[in-house]
Short mmCIF file of C-alpha atoms and ligand atoms in Angstrom, two decimals:
data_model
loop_
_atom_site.label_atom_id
_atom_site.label_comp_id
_atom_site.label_asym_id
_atom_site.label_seq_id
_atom_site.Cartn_x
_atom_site.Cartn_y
_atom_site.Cartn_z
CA UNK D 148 -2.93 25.95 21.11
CA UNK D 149 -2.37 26.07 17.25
CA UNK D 150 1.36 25.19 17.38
CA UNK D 151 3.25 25.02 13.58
CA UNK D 152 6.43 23.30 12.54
CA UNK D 153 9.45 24.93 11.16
CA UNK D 154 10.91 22.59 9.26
CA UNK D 155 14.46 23.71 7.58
CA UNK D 156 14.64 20.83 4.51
CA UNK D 157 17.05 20.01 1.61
CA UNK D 158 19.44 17.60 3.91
CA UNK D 159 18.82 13.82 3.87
CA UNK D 160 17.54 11.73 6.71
CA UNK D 161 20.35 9.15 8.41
CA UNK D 162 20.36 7.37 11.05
CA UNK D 163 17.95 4.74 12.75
CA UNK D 164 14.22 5.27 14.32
CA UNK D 165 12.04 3.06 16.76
CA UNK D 166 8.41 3.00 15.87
CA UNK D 167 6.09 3.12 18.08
CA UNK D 168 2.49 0.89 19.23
CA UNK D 169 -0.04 0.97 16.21
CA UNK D 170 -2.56 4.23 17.39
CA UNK D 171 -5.18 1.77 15.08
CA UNK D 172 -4.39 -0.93 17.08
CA UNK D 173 -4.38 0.40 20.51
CA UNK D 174 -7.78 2.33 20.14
CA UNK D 175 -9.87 -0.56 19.95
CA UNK D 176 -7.74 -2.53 21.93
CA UNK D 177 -8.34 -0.13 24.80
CA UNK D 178 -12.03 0.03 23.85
CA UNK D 179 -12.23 -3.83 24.08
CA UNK D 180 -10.98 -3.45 27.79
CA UNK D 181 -14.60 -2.28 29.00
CA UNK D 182 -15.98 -6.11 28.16
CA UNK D 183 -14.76 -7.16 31.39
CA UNK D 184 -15.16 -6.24 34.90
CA UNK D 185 -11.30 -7.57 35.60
CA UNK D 186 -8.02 -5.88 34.66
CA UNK D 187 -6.67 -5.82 31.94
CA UNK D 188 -3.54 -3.77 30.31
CA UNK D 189 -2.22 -2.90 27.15
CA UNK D 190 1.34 -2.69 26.25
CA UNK D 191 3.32 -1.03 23.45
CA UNK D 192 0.07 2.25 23.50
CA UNK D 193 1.97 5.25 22.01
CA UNK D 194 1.20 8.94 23.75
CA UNK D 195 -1.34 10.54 21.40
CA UNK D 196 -3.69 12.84 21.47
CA UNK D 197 -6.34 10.05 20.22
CA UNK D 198 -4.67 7.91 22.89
CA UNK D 199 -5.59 9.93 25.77
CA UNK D 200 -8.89 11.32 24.45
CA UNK D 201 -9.51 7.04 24.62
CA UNK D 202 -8.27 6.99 27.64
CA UNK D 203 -10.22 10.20 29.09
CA UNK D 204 -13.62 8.54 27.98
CA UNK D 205 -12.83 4.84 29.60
CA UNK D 206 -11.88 6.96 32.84
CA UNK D 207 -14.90 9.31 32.11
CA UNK D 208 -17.73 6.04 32.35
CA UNK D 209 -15.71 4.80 35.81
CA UNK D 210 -13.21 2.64 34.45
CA UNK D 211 -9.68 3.04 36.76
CA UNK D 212 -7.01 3.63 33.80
CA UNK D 213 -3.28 4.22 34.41
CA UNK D 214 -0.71 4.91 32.06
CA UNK D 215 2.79 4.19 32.78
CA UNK D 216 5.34 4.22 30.35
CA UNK D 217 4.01 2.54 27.45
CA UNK D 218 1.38 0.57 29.74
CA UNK D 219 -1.95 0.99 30.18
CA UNK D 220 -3.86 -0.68 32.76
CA UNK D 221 -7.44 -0.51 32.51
CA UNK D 222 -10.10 -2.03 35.47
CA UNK D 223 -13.65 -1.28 34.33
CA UNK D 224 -15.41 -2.92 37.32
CA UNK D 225 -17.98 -0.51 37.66
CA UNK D 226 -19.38 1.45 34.20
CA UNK D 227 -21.45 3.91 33.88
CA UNK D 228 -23.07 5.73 31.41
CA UNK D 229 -22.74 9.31 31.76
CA UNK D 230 -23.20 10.80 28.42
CA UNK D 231 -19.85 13.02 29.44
CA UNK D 232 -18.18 11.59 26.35
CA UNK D 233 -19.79 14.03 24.35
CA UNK D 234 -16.58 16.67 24.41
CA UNK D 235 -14.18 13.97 23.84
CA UNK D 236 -16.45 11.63 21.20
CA UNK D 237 -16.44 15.10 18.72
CA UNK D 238 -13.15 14.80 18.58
CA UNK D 239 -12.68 11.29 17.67
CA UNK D 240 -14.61 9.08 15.57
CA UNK D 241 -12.99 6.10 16.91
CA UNK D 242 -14.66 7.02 19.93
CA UNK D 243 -17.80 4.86 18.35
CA UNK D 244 -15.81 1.83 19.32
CA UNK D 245 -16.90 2.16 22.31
CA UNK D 246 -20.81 1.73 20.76
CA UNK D 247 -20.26 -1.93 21.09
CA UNK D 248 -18.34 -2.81 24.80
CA UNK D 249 -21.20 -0.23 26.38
CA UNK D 250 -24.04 -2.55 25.18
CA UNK D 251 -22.38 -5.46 26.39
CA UNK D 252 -21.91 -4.07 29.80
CA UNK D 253 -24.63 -2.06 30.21
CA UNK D 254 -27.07 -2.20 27.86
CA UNK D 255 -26.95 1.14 26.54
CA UNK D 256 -24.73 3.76 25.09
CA UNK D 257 -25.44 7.13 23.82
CA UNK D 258 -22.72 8.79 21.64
CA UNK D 259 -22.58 11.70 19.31
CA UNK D 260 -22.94 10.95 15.57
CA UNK D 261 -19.49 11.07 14.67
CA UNK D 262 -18.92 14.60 12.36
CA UNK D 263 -17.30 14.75 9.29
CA UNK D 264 -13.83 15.15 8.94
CA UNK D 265 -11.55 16.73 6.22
CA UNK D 266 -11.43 13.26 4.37
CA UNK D 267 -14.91 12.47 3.78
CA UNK D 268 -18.58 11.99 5.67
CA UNK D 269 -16.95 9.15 7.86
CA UNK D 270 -21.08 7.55 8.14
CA UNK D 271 -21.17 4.31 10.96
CA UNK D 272 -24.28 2.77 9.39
CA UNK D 273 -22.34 -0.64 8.91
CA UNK D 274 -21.70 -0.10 12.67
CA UNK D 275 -25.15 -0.05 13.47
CA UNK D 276 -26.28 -2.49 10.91
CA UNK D 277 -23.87 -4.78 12.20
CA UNK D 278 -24.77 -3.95 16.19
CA UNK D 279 -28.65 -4.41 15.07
CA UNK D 280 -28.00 -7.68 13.32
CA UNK D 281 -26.69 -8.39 17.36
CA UNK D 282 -29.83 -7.76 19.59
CA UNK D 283 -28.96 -3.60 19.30
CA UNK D 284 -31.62 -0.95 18.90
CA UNK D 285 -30.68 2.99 17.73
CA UNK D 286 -32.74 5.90 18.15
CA UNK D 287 -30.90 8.88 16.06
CA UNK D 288 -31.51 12.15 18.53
CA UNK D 289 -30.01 15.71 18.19
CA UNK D 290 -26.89 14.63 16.73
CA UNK D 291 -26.16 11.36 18.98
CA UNK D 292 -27.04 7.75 18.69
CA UNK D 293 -28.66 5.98 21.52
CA UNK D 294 -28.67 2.59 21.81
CA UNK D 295 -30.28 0.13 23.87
CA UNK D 296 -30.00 -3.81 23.79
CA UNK D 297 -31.57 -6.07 26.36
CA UNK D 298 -29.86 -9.07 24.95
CA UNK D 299 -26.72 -9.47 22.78
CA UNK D 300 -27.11 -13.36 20.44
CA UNK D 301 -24.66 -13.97 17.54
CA UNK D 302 -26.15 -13.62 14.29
CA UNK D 303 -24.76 -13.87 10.60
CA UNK D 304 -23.63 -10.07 9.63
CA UNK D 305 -22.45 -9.32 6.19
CA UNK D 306 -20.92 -5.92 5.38
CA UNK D 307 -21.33 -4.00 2.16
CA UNK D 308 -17.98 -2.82 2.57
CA UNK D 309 -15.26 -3.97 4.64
CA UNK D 310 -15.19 -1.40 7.21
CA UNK D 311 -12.12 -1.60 9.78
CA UNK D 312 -14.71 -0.06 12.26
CA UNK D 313 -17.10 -1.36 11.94
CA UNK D 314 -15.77 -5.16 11.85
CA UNK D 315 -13.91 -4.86 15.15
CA UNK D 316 -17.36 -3.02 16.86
CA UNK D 317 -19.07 -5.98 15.43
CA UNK D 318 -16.47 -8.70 17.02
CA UNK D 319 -15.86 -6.90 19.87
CA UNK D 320 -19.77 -7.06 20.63
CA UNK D 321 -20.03 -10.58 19.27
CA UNK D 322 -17.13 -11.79 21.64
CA UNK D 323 -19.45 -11.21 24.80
CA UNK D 324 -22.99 -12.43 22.84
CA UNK D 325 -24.65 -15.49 22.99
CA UNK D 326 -23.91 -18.11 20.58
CA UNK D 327 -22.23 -18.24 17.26
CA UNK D 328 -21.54 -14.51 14.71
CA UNK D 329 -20.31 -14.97 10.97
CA UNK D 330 -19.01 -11.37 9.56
CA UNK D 331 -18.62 -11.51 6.12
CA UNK D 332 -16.62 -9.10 4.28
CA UNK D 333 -14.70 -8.23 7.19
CA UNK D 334 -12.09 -5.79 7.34
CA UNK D 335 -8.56 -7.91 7.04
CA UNK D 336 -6.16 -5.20 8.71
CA UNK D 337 -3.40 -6.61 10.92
CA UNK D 338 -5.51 -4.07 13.52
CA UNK D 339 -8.41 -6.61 13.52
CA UNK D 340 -6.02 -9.55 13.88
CA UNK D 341 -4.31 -7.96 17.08
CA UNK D 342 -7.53 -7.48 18.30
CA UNK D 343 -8.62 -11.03 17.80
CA UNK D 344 -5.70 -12.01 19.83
CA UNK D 345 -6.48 -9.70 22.55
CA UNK D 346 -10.53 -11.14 22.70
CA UNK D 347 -9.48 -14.22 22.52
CA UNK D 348 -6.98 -14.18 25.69
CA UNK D 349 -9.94 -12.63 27.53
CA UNK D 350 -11.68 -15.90 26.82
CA UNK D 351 -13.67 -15.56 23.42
CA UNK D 352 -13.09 -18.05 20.12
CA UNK D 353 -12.57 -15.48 17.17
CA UNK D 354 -11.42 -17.37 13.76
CA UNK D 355 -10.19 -16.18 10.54
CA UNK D 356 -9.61 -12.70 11.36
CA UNK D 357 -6.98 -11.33 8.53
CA UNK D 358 -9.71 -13.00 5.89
CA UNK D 359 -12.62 -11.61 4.59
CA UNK D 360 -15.23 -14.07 7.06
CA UNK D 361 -14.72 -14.24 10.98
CA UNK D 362 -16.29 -16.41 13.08
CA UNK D 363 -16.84 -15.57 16.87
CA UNK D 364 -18.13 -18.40 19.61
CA UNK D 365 -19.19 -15.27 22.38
CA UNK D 366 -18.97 -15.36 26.07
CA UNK D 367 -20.82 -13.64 28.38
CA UNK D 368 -17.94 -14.06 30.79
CA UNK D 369 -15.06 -12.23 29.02
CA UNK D 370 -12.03 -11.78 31.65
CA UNK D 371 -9.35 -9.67 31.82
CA UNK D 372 -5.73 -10.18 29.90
CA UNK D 373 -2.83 -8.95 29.29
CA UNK D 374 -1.99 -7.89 25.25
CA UNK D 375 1.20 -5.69 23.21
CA UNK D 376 -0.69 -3.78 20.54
CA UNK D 377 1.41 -4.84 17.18
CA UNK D 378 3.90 -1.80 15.92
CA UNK D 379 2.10 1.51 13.95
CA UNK D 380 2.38 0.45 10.08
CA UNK D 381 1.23 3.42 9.17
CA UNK D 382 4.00 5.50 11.71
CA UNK D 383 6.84 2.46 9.69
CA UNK D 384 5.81 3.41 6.16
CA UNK D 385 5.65 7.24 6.92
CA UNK D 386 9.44 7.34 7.74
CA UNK D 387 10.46 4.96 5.19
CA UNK D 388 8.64 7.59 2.56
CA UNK D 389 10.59 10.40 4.29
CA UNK D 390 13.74 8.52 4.64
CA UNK D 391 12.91 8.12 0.45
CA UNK D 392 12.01 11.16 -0.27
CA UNK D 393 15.34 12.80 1.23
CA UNK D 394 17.52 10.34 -0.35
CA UNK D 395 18.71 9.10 3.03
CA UNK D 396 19.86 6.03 4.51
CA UNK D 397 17.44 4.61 7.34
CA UNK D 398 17.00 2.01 9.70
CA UNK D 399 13.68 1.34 11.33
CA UNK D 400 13.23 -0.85 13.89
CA UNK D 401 9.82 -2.35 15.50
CA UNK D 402 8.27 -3.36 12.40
CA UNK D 403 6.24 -6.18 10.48
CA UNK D 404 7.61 -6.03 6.90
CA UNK D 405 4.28 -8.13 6.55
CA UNK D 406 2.27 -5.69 7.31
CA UNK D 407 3.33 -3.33 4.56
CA UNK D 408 4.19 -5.58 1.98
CA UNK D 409 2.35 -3.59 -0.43
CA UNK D 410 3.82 -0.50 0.51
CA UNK D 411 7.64 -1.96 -0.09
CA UNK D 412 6.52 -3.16 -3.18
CA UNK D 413 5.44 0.18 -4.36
CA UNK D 414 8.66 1.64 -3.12
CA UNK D 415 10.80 -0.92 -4.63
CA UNK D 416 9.17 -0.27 -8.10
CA UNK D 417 10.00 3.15 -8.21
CA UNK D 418 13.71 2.19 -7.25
CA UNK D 419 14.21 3.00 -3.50
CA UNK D 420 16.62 0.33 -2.02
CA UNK D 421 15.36 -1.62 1.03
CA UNK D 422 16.57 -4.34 2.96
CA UNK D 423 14.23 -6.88 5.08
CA UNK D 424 15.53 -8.03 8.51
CA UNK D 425 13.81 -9.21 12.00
CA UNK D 426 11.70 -6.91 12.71
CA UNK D 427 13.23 -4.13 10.95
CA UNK D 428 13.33 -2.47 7.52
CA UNK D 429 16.57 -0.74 5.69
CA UNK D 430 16.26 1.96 3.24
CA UNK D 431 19.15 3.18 1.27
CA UNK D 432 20.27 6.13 -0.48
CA UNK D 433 18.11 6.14 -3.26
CA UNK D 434 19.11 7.63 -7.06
CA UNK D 435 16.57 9.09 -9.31
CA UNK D 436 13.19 7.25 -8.47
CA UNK D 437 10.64 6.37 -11.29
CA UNK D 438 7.00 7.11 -11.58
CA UNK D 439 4.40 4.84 -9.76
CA UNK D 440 0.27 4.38 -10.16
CA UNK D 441 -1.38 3.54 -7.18
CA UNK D 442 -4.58 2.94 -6.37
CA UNK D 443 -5.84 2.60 -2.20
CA UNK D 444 -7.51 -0.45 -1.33
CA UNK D 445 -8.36 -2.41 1.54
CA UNK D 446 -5.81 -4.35 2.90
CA UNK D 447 -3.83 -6.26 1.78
CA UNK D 448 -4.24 -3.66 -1.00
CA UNK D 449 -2.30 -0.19 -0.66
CA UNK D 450 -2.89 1.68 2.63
CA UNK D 451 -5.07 5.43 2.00
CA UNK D 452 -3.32 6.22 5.27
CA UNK D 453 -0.12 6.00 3.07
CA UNK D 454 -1.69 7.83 0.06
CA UNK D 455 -0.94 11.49 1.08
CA UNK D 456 2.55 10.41 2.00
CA UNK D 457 3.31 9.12 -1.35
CA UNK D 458 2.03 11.69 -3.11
CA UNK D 459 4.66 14.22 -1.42
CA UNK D 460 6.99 11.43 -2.67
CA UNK D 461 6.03 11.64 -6.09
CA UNK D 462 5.70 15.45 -6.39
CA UNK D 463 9.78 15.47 -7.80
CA UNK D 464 9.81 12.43 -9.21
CA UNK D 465 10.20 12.99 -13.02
CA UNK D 466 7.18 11.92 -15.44
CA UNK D 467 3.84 11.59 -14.44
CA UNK D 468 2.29 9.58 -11.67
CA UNK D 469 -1.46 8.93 -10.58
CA UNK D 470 -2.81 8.06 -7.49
CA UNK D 471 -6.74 6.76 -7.37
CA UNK D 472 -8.25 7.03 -4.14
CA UNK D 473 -10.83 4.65 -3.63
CA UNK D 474 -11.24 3.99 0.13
CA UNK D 475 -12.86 7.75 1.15
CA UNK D 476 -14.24 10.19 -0.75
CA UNK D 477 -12.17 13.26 -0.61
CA UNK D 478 -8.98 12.40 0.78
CA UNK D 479 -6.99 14.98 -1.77
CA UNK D 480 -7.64 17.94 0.16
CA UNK D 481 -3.92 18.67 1.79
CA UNK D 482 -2.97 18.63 -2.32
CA UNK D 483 -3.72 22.16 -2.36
CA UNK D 484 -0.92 22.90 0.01
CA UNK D 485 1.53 21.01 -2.35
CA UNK D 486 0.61 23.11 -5.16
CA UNK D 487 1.22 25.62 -2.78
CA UNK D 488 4.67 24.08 -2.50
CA UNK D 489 5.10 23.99 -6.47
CA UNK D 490 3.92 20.79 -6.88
CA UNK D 491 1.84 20.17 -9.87
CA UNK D 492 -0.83 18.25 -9.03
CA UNK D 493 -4.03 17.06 -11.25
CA UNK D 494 -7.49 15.98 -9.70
CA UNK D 495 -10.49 14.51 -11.32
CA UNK D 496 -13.13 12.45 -8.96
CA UNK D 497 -10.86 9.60 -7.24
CA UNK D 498 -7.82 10.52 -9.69
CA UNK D 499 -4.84 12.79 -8.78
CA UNK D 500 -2.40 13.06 -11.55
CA UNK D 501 0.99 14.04 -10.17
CA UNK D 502 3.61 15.57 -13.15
CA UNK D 503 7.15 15.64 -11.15
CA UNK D 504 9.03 18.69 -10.73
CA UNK D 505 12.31 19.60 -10.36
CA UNK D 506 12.02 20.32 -6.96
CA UNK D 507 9.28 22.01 -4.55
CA UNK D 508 9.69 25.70 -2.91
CA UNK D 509 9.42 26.71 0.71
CA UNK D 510 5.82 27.73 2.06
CA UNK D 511 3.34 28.07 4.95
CA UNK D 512 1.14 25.41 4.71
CA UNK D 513 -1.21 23.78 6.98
CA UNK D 514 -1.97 20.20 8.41
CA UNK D 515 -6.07 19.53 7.49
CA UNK D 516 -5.79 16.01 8.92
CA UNK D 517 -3.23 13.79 10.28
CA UNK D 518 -2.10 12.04 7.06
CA UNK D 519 -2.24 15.37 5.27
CA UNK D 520 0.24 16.74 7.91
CA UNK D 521 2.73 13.85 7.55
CA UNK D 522 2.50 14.42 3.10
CA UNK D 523 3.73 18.24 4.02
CA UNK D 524 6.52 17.20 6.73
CA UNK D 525 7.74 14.91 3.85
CA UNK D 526 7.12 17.88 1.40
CA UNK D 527 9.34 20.26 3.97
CA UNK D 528 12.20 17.82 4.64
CA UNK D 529 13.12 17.33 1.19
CA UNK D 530 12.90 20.80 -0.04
CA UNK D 531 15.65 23.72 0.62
CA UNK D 532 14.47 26.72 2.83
CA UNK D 533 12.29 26.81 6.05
CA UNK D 534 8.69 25.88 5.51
CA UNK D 535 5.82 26.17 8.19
CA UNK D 536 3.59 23.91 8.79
CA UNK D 537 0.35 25.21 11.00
CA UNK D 538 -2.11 23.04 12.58
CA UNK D 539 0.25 20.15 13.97
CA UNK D 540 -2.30 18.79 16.56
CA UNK D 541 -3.65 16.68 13.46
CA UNK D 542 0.22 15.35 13.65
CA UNK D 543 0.14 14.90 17.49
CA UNK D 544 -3.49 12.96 16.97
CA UNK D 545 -1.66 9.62 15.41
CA UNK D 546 2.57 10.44 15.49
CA UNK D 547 4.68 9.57 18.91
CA UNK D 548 7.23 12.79 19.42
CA UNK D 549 7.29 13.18 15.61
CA UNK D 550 9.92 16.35 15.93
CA UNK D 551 12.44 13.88 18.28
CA UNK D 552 12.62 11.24 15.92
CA UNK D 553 13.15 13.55 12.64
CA UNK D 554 15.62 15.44 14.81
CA UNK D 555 17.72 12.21 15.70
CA UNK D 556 17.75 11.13 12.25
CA UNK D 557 19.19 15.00 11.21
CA UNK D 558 16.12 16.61 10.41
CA UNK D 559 15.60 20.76 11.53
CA UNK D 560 12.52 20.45 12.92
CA UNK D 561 11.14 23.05 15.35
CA UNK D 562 8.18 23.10 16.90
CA UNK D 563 6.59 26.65 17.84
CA UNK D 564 3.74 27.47 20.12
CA UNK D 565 1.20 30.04 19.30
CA UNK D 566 2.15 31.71 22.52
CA UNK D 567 6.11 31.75 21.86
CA UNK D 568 5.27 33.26 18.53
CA UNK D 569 2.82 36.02 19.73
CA UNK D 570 5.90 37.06 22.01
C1 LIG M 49 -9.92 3.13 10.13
O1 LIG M 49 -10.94 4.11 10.08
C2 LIG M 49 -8.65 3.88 10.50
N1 LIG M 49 -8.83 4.51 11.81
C3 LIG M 49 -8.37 4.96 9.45
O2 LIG M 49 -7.13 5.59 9.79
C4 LIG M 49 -8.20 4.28 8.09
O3 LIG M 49 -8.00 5.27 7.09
C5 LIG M 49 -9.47 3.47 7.77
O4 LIG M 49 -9.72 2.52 8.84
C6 LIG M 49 -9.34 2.70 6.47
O5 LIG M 49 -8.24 1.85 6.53
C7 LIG M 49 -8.74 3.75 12.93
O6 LIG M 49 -8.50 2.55 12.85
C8 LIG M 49 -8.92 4.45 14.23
P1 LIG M 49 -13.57 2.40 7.64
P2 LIG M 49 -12.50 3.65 9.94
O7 LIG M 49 -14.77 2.18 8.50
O8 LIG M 49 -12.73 2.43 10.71
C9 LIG M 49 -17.00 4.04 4.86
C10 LIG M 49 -5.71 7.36 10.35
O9 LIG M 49 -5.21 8.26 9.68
N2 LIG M 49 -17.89 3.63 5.95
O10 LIG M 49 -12.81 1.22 7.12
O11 LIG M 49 -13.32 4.85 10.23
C11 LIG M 49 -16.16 5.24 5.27
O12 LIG M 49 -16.88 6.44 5.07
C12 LIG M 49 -7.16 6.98 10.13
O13 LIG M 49 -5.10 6.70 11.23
C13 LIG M 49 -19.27 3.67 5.76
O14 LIG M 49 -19.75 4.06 4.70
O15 LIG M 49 -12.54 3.35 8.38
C14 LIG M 49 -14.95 5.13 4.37
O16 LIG M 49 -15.27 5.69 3.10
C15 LIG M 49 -7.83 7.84 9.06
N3 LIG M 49 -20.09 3.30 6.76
C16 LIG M 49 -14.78 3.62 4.22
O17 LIG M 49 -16.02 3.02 4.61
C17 LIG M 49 -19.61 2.86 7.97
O18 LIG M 49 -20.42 2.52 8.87
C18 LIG M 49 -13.68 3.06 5.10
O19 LIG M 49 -14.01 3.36 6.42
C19 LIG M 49 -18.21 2.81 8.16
C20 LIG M 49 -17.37 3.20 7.14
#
């Protein structure tokens, strides 16, 4: 069902908004479940497409899952491997998360290669470097991986890049080995942290995750717990851009200022007004914002899931700004669809130089992933005149009831199905 957004723009955003449960969180966090044959459950999991296509592949190897709420409860006592992830696996690559917890309990897993994806080649070979460095053997084969392991031992694994992947297959593996794993160059995210927290209340002894080397003590006898995936950062610094980019004034609650701290600093520095408090951010009415040069890093460094936002931000913001892309390799594909919008937009390799207009125009425009899709609902708010958005599953992949929470903080958002329009 190709549904599109309507989105009538030009008024600011006011109000307040609740974020939802990190989707980068909960994904491996619900992957992690499999490592034990007790229950276990997940609070604070947002309803997303990537969500359920998770939760569709735990139920589809014979775990009992049940989603109430917010709440997930998960009881894979018996697992299987059935090879009937395939249709959900293509759509997901964070389905290889699941590479690591099937080895553990059952010694095998076979998964399609993940595909490409609109921002780049998305390759797992840290994955399986990392799983092979564990006890794991791969066989490539029409398009999937399978792997075998008869035993899982802790070994020293150091990553050429800090892969959020990656890291937490690697831990999540290494939490159920034998003896002692070092990663080094880990992935730092507050997503590997949460998921520390969850392995170790299910009885492993992961240190220093949020630093670049984690040690885990594994445990072959992993057991179940109970865990609140940490808030979506990505979901928090999305509206604050919005709120921005409209001018309005915006309170969002459920939220680690921590976890963004590079992202407020950004915003600060091109003069958007925000205000700290428990758990929740402020942004104010903001006057004529200046220029900014960012560059995407691993965190603690600027977010690429924040990049595409930004540069919707920065598309009427006089003088010229650049954003350098350095995480994936093509991640400046939705920019056509700004130019589309008026935006004038410069790209060479990693660099997109951004001159500011006065203001963008009305357009149909499409969503080619799901950070692409949020840069064009940030595009549509802020510009005067109804502009269509096409392709919003990519939005339904990672945002909770995007269209309800832009419509309670004054946005005219409409969301139309392909069948309503063929009427
Ligand atoms: C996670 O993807 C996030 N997804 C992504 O968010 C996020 O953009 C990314 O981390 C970077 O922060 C989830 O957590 C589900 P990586 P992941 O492995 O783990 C290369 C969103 O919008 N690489 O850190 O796939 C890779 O090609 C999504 O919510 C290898 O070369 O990211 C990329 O260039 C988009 N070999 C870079 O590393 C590997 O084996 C970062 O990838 C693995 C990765």
């Amino acid at each position: 069902m190709e549904d599109k957004y309507l989105i009538k723009g030009g008024t600011r955003l006011n109000g307040s908004v609740c974020i939802s449960g990190s989707k980068n969180a909960s994904l491996p966090l619900l992957a992690a479940s499999l490592l034990t044959a007790d229950k276990c459950v997940i609070k604070g999991v947002p309803h997303l497409l990537d969500t359920s296509n998770m939760m569709k592949m735990l139920s589809g190897l014979g775990a009992q899952v049940s989603f109430q709420g917010s709440q997930v409860a998960i009881h894979a006592r018996d697992i299987r491997e059935t090879g009937q992830l395939y249709q959900y696996a293509r759509k997901m690559r964070a389905s290889c998360l699941l590479l690591g917890p099937l080895l553990v309990r059952t010694g095998e897993a076979c998964l399609p290669l993940p595909g490409g994806c609109a921002i780049g080649s998305r390759p797992v070979d840290l994955h399986l470097k990392g799983l092979a460095a564990l006890g794991a053997e791969f066989v490539a084969d029409k398009g999937h991986i399978r792997a075998t392991a008869r035993k899982l031992t802790g070994s020293e694994v150091s990553l050429s890049y800090p892969s959020v992947g990656a890291t937490e297959n690697i831990m999540m593996t290494a939490a159920a080995a034998q003896g002692c794993t070092t990663i080094i160059n880990a992935a730092a995210e507050p997503e590997i942290v949460d998921l520390a927290n969850f392995l170790n209340k299910m009885g492993a002894r992961v240190s220093g995750a949020g630093t670049q080397i984690i040690q885990v003590e594994g445990n072959p006898d992993l057991h179940g717990a109970v865990h609140t995936a940490i808030p979506d950062r990505i979901e928090a610094g999305t509206y604050l851009i919005a709120a921005a980019a409209t001018g309005g004034h915006v309170r969002i609650k459920n939220v680690i200022p921590d976890h963004l701290r590079s992202v407020l600093d950004k915003l600060q520095e091109a003069g958007v007004p925000i205000k700290e408090g428990t758990g929740e951010l402020t942004v104010g009415p903001s006057k004529e914002l200046r220029p900014l040069q960012i560059t995407t890093e691993p965190y603690p460094g600027f977010p690429t899931d924040l990049q595409p936002q930004f540069a919707a931000l920065l598309a009427t913001v006089p003088g010229a700004s650049t954003i350098t892309e350095t995480v994936f390799e093509n991640r400046f594909l939705y920019l056509d669809f700004l130019r589309r919008m008026g935006a004038q937009i410069h790209v060479n390799g990693p660099l997109a130089v951004i001159k500011g207009v006065e203001r963008l125009s009305p357009a149909q425009v499409e969503a080619t992933d799901l950070r692409a899709g949020a840069a064009l609902v940030i595009a549509a708010l802020k510009t005067p005149g109804e502009t269509e958005i096409g392709e919003i599953y990519h939005l339904d992949r990672g945002y909770e009831d995007m269209e309800g929470k832009l419509s309670s903080l004054g946005a005219c958002v409409r969301r139309v199905t392909k069948q309503a329009a063929n009427l």
